[in-house]
GROMACS .gro file of C-alpha atoms in nm:
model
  390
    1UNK     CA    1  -2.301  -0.539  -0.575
    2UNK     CA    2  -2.222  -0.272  -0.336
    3UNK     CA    3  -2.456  -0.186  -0.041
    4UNK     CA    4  -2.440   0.183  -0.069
    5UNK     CA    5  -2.659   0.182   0.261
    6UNK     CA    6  -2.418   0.000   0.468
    7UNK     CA    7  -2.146   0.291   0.442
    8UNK     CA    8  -2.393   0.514   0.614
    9UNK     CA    9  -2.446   0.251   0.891
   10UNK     CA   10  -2.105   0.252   1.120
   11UNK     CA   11  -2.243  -0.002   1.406
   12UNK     CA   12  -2.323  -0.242   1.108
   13UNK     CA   13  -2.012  -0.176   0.921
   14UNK     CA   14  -1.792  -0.271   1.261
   15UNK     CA   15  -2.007  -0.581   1.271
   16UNK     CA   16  -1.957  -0.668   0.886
   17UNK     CA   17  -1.568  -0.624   0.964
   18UNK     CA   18  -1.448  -0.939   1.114
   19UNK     CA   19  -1.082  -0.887   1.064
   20UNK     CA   20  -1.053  -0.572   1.227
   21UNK     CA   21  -0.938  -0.372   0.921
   22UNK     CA   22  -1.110  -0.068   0.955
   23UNK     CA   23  -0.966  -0.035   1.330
   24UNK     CA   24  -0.593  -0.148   1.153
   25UNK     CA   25  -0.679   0.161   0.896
   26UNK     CA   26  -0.754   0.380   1.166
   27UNK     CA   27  -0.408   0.305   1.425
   28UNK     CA   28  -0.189   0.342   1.130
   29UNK     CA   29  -0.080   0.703   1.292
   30UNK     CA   30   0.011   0.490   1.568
   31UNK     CA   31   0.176   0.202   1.380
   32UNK     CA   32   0.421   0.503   1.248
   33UNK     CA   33   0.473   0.636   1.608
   34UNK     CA   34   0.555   0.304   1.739
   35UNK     CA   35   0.801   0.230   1.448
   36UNK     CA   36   1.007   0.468   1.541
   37UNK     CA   37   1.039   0.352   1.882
   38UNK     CA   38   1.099   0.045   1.793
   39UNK     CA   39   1.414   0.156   1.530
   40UNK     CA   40   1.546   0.409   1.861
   41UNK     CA   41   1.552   0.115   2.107
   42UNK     CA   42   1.745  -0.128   1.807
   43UNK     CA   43   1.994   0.155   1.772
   44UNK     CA   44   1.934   0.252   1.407
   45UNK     CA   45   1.917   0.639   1.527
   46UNK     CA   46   2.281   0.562   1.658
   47UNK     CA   47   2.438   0.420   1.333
   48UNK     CA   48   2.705   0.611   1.182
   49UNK     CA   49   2.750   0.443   0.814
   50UNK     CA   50   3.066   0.514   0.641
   51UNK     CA   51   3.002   0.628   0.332
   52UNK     CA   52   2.683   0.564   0.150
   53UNK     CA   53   2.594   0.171  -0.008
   54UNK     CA   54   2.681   0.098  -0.372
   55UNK     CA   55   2.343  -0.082  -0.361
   56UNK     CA   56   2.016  -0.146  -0.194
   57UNK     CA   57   1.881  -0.488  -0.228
   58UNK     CA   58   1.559  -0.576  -0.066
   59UNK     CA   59   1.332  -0.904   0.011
   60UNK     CA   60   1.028  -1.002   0.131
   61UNK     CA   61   0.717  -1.190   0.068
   62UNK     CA   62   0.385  -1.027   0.066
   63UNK     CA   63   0.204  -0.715  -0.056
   64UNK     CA   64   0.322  -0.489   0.227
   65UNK     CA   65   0.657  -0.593   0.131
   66UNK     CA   66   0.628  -0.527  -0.196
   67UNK     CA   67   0.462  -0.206  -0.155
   68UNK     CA   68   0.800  -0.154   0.085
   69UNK     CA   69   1.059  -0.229  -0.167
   70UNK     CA   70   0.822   0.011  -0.397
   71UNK     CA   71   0.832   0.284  -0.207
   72UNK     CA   72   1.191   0.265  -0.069
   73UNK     CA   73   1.282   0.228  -0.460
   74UNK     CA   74   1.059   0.523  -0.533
   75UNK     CA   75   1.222   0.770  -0.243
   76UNK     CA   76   1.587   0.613  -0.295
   77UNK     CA   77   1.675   0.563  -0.566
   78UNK     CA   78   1.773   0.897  -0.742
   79UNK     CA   79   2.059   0.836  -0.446
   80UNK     CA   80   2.168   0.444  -0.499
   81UNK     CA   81   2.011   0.187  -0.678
   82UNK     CA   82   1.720  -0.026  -0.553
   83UNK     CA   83   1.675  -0.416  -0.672
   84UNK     CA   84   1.418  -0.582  -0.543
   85UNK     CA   85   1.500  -0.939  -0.514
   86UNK     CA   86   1.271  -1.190  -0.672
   87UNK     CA   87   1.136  -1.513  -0.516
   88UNK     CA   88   1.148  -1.827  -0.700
   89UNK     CA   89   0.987  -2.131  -0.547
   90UNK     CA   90   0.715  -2.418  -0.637
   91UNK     CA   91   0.390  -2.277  -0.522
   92UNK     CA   92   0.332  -1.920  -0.377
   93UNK     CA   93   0.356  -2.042  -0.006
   94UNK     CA   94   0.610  -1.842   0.188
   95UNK     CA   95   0.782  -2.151   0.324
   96UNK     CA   96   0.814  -2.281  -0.075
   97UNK     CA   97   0.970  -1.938  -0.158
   98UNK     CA   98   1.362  -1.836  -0.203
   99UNK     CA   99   1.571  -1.539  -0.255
  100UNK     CA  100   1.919  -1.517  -0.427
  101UNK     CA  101   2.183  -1.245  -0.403
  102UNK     CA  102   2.315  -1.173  -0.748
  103UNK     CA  103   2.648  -1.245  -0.855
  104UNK     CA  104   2.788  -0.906  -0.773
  105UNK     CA  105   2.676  -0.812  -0.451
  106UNK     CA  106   2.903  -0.798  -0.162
  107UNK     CA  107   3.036  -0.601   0.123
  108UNK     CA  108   2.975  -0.233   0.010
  109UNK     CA  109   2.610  -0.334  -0.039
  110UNK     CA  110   2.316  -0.311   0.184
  111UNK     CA  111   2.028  -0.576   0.187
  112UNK     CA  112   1.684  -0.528   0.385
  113UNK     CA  113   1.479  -0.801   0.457
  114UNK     CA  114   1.104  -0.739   0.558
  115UNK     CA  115   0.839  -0.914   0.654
  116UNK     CA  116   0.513  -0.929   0.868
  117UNK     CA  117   0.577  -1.311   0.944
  118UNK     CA  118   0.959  -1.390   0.972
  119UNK     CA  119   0.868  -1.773   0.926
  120UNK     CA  120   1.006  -1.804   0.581
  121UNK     CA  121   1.291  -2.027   0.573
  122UNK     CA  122   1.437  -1.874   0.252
  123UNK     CA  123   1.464  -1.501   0.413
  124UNK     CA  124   1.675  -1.679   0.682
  125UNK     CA  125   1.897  -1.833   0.396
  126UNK     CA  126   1.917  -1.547   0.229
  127UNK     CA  127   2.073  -1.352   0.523
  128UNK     CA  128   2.302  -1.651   0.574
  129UNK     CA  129   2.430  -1.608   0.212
  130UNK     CA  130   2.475  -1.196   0.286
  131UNK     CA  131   2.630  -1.257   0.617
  132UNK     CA  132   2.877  -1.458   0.405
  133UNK     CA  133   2.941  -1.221   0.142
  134UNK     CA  134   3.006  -0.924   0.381
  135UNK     CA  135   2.715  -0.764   0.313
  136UNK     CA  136   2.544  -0.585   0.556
  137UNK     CA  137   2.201  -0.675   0.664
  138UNK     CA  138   1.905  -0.531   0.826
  139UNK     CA  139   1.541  -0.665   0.858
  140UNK     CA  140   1.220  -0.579   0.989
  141UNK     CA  141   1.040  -0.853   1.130
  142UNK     CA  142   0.824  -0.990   1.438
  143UNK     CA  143   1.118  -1.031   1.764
  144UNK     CA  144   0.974  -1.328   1.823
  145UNK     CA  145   1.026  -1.526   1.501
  146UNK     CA  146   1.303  -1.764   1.327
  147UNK     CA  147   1.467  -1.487   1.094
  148UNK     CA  148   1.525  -1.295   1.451
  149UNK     CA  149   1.725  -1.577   1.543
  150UNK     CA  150   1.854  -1.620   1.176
  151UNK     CA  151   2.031  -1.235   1.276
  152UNK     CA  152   2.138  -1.318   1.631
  153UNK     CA  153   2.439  -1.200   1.713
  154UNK     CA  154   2.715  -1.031   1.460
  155UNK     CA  155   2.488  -1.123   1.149
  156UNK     CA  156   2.245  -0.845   1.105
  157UNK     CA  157   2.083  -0.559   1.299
  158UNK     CA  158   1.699  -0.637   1.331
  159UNK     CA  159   1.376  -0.387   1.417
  160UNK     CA  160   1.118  -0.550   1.584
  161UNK     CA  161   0.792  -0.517   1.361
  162UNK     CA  162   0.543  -0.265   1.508
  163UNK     CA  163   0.222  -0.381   1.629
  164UNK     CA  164  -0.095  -0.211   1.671
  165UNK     CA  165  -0.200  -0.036   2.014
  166UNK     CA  166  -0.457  -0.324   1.985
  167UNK     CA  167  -0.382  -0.598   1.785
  168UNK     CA  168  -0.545  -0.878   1.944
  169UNK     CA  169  -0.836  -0.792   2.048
  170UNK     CA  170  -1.203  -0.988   1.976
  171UNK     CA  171  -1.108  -1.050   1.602
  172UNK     CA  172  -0.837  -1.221   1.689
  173UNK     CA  173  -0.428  -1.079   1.550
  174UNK     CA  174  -0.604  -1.004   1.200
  175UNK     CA  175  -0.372  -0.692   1.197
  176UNK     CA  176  -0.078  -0.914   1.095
  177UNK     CA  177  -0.233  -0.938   0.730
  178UNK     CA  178   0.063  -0.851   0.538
  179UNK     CA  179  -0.263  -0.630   0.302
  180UNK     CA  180  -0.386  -0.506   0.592
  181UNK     CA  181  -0.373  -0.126   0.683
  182UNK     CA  182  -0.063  -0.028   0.887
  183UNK     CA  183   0.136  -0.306   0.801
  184UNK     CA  184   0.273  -0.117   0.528
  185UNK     CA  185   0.382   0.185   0.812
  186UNK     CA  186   0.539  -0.132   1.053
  187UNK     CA  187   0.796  -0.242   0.753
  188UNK     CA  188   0.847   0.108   0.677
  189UNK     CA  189   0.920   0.352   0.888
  190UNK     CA  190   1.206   0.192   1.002
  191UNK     CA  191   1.359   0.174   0.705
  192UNK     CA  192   1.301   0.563   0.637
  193UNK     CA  193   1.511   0.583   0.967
  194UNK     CA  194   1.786   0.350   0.853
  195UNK     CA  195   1.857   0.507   0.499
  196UNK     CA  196   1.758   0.885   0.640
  197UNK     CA  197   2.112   0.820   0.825
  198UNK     CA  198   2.301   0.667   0.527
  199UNK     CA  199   2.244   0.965   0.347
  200UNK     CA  200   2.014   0.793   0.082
  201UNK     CA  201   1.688   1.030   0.156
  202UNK     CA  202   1.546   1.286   0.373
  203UNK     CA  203   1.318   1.114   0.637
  204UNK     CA  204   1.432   1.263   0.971
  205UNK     CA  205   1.212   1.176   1.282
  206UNK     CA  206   1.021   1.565   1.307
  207UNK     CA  207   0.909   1.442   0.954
  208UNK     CA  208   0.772   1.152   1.040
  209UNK     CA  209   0.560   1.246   1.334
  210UNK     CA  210   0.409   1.466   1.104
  211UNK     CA  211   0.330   1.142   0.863
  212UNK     CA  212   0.194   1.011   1.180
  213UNK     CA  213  -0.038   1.298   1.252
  214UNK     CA  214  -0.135   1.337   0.870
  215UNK     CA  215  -0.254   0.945   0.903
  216UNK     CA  216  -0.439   1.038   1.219
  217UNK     CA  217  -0.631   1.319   1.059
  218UNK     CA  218  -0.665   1.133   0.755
  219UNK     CA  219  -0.863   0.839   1.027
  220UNK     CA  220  -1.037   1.144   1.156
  221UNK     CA  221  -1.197   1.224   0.793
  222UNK     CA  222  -1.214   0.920   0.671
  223UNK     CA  223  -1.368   0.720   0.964
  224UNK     CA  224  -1.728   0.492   0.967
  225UNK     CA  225  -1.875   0.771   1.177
  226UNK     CA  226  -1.806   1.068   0.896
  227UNK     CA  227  -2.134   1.033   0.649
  228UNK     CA  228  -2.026   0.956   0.264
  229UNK     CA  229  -2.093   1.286   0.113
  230UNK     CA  230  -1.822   1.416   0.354
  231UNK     CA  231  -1.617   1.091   0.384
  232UNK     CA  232  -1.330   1.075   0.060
  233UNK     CA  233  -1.271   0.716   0.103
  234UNK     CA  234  -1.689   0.611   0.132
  235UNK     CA  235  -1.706   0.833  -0.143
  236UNK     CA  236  -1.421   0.691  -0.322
  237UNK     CA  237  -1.569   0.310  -0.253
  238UNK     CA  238  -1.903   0.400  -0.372
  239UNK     CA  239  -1.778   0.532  -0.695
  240UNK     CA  240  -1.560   0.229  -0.765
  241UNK     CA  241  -1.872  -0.001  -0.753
  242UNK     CA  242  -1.945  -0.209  -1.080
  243UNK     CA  243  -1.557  -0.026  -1.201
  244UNK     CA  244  -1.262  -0.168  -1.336
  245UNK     CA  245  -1.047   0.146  -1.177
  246UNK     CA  246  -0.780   0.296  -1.415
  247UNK     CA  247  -0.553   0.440  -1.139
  248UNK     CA  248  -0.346   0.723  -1.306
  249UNK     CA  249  -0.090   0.886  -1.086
  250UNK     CA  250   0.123   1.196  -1.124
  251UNK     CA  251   0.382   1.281  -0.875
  252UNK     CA  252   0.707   1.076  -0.710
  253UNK     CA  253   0.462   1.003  -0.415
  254UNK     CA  254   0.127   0.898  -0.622
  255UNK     CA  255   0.316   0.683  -0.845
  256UNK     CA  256   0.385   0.389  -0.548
  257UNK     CA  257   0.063   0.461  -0.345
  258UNK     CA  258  -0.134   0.396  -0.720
  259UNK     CA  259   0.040   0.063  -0.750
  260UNK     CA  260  -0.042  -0.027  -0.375
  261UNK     CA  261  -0.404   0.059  -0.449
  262UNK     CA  262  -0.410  -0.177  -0.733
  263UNK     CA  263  -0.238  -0.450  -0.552
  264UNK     CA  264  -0.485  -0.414  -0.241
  265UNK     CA  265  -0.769  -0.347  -0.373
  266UNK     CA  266  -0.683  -0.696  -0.563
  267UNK     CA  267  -0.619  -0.895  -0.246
  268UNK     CA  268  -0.860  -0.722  -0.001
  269UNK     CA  269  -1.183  -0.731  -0.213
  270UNK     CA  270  -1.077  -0.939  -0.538
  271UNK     CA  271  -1.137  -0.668  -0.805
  272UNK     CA  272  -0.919  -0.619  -1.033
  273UNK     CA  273  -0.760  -0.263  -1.119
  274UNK     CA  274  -0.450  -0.153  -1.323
  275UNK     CA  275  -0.236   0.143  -1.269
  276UNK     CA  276   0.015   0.375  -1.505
  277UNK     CA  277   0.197   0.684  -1.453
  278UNK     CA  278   0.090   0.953  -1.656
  279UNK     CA  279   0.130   1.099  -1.923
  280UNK     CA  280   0.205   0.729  -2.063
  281UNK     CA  281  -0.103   0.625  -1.884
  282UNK     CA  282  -0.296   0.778  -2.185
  283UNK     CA  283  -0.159   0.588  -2.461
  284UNK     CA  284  -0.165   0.253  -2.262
  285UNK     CA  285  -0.487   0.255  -2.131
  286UNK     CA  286  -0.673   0.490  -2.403
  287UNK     CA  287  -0.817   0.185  -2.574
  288UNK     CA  288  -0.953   0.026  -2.273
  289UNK     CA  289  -1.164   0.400  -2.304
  290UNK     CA  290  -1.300   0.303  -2.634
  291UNK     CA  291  -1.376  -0.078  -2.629
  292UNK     CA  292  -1.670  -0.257  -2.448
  293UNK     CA  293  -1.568  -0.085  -2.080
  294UNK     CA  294  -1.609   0.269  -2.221
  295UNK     CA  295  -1.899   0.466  -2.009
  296UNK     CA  296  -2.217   0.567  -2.161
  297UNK     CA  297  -2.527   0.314  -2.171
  298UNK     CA  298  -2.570   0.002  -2.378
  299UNK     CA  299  -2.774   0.011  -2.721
  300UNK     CA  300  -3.146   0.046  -2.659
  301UNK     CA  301  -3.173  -0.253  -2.904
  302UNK     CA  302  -3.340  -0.479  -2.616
  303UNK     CA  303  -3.468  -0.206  -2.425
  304UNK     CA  304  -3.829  -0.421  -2.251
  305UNK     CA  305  -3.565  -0.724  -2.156
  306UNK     CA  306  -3.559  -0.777  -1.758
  307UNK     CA  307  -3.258  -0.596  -1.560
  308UNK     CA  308  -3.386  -0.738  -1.240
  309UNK     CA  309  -3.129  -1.053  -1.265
  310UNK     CA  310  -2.893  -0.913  -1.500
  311UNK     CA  311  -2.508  -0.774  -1.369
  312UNK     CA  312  -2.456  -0.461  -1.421
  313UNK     CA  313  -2.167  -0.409  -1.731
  314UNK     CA  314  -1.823  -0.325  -1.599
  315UNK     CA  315  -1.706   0.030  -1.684
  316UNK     CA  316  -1.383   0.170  -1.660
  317UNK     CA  317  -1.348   0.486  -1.431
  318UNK     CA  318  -1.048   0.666  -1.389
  319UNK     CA  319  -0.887   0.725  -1.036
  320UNK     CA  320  -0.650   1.009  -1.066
  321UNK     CA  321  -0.381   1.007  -0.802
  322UNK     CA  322  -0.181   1.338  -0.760
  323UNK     CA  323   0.128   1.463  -0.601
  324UNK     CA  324   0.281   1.851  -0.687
  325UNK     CA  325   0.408   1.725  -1.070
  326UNK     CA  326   0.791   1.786  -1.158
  327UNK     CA  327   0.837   2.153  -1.299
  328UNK     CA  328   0.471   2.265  -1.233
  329UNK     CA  329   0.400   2.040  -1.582
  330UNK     CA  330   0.085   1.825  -1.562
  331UNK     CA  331  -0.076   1.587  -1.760
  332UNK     CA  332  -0.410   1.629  -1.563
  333UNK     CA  333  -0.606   1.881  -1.828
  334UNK     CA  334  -0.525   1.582  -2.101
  335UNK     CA  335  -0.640   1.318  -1.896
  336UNK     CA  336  -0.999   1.492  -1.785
  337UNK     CA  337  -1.014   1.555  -2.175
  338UNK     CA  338  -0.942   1.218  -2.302
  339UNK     CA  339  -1.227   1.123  -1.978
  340UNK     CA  340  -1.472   1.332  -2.097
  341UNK     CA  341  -1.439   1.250  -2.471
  342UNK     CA  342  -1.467   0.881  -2.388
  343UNK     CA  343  -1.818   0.948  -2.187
  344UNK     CA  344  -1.584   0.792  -1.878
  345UNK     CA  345  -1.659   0.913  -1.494
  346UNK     CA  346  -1.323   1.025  -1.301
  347UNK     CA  347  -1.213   1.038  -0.950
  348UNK     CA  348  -0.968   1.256  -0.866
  349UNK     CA  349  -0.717   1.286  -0.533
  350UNK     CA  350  -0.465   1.535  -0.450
  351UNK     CA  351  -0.322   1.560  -0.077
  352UNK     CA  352  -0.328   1.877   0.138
  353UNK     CA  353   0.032   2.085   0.112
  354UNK     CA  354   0.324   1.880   0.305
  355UNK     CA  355   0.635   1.710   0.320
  356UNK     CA  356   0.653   1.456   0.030
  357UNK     CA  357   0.590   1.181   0.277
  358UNK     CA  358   0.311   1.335   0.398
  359UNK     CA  359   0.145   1.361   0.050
  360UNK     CA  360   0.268   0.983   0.030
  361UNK     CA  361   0.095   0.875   0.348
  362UNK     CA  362  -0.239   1.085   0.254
  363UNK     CA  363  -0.261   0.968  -0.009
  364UNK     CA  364  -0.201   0.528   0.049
  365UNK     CA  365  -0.427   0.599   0.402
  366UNK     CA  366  -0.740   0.734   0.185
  367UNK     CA  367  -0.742   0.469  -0.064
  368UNK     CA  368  -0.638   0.199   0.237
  369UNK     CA  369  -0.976   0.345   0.385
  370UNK     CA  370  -1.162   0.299   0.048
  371UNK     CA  371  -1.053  -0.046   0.026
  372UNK     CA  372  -1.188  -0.147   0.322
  373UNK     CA  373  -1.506   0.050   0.300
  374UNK     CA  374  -1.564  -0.128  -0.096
  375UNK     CA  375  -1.491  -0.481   0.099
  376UNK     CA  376  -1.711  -0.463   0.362
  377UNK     CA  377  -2.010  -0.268   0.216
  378UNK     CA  378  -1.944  -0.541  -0.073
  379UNK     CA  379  -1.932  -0.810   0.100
  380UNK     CA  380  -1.599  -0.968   0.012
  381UNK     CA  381  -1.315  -0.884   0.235
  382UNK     CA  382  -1.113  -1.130   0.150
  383UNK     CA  383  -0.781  -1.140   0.444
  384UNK     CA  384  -0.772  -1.453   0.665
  385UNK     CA  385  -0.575  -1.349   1.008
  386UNK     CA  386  -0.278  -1.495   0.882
  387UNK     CA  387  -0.303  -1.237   0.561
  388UNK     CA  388  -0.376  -1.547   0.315
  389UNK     CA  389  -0.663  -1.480   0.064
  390UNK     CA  390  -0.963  -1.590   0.165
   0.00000   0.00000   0.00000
């Protein structure tokens, strides 16, 4: 059950958030800005790659890496392909897990490696492996950590992962959740620098200070002190109550950021939430619209029986996700119908005009926000400081 009151409350809401992840929501402007200091002083602005990478292969444990390897795939890969590299492993723990190149890559590939830990003793193999097949290899990790040391030398190039402005303060370093707001921004940015100067996408550092002042105004609207009616992401959390969440995106941009809300909203607060691109998303998920989590009220068959103890029914609601759509097409007007003939509530989110990474970041910092407001006013943020569900 969501306490709607507790949205409108901010001291109690900064009590009820243990792990800091409302203040990790709000620095990610400065997460972005940091980044990029960080990939200036490692010398990625200074790289002069010769010729562009056959291939992109990327690895990492975690939801911000995946959401990463997303995204990077996403903006990439219309210029060179983008593999994600699997784990394999015994139990989910990131010193069980291991990555393997495939057969074919070598030294006109790239691999990036990233991770809000650097502990895992199969990212270090894996860069062993590259280093031995020629190719070349860049991560983004904590300095002080074992897959540093892994890329001493002649090995690799690594970033140093961006912390917060404060990220150990009284909650202890809950930033380094690899869910948590802004670590997604710390793995990032630096690899928007890195493949900006391969020639792979457009990502040039005037664009990303403006990511980093969209997030900031984004923290500016979406913060504990701005009152729900006015607040997108309180509003957003208090809608998603008692949902399952059908996240529909249209757009390059929304498509990633609707997977990243599934996957956090997942590991953050424990409900569950699927996500399609539409128009597809209407044939896939159109039966979910008719079954037993269609809107509308139960039969009055039982009307007199007591509701005090009973849970309320999950109901779908659709959260549509939009960036400008390809050609000025949209599938929007077809998914509001299909909505409305189903008797099912919708949610709809479309950034301001920008850059495509600035509809990207909009549009990942709102529902980041909305996540952690549907946690905490629920009662089950669910992050340890090490980024472990609870």
């Amino acid at each position: 059950m969501l306490d709607e009151s507790l949205l409108d409350a901010p001291d109690e809401l900064t009590r009820a958030d243990r792990l800091g992840l409302l203040r990790g929501a709000a620095e990610a402007g400065a997460r972005v800005r940091t980044a990029l200091r960080n990939s200036a002083e490692a010398g990625v602005t200074r790289l002069s790659p010769e010729g562009r990478p056959r291939a992109v292969l990327m690895a990492g444990s975690g939801t911000a890496a995946t959401g990463t390897a997303d995204l990077i795939a996403a903006l990439a890969g219309p210029a060179a392909p983008v593999t994600r590299l699997q784990p394999t492993g015994v139990a989910p723990a990131a010193g069980a897990l291991r990555w393997t190149l495939p057969g074919w890559a070598g030294p006109v590939d790239l691999l990036l490696i990233v991770t809000t830990e650097g502990t895992e003793p199969g990212l270090s193999l894996l860069a062993d492996q590259a280093y031995r097949r020629g190719c070349t290899v860049v991560a983004v990790a904590p300095g002080e950590s074992p897959l540093s040391e892994s890329l001493g030398g002649s090995r690799g190039l690594l970033v140093p992962m961006a912390t917060a402005p404060y990220a150990r303060y009284e909650h202890g370093d809950a930033d380094a959740g690899a869910a948590a707001p802004g670590s997604l921004w710390a793995l990032l940015v630096p690899l928007l620098v890195l493949l900006d100067r391969a020639g792979l996408l457009t990502a040039p550092a005037e664009t990303l200070q403006l990511v980093a002042d969209r997030l900031d105004s984004v923290a500016e609207r979406c913060g504990p002190a701005v009152a729900t009616y006015s607040n997108p992401a309180k509003t957003l959390a208090a809608e998603l109550a008692d949902s399952l969440p059908l996240i529909w995106t249209e757009g390059t941009a929304a498509a990633p950021a609707g997977r990243r809300f599934a996957a956090v909203l997942a590991e953050v607060t424990g409900r569950p939430a699927l996500a399609a691109e539409l128009p597809e998303a209407i044939p896939s998920h159109g039966a979910l619209l008719a079954g037993d989590l269609a809107g509308g009220e139960a039969g009055d068959d039982d009307f007199f029986r007591d509701r005090v103890e009973e849970r309320q029914a999950l109901r779908a609601r659709i959260v549509l996700l939009r960036d400008r759509p390809a050609g000025g097409l949209t599938a929007a007007p077809a998914a509001r119908e299909l909505a409305s003939g189903h008797d099912t509530a919708i949610s709809e989110l479309e950034p301001e005009e920008g850059s495509e990474l600035e509809a990207l970041a909009e549009l990942i910092a709102v529902t980041d926000f909305a996540t952690v407001y549907l946690a905490l006013a629920g009662g089950t943020p669910r992050l340890t400081p090490g980024g472990t569900p609870a």
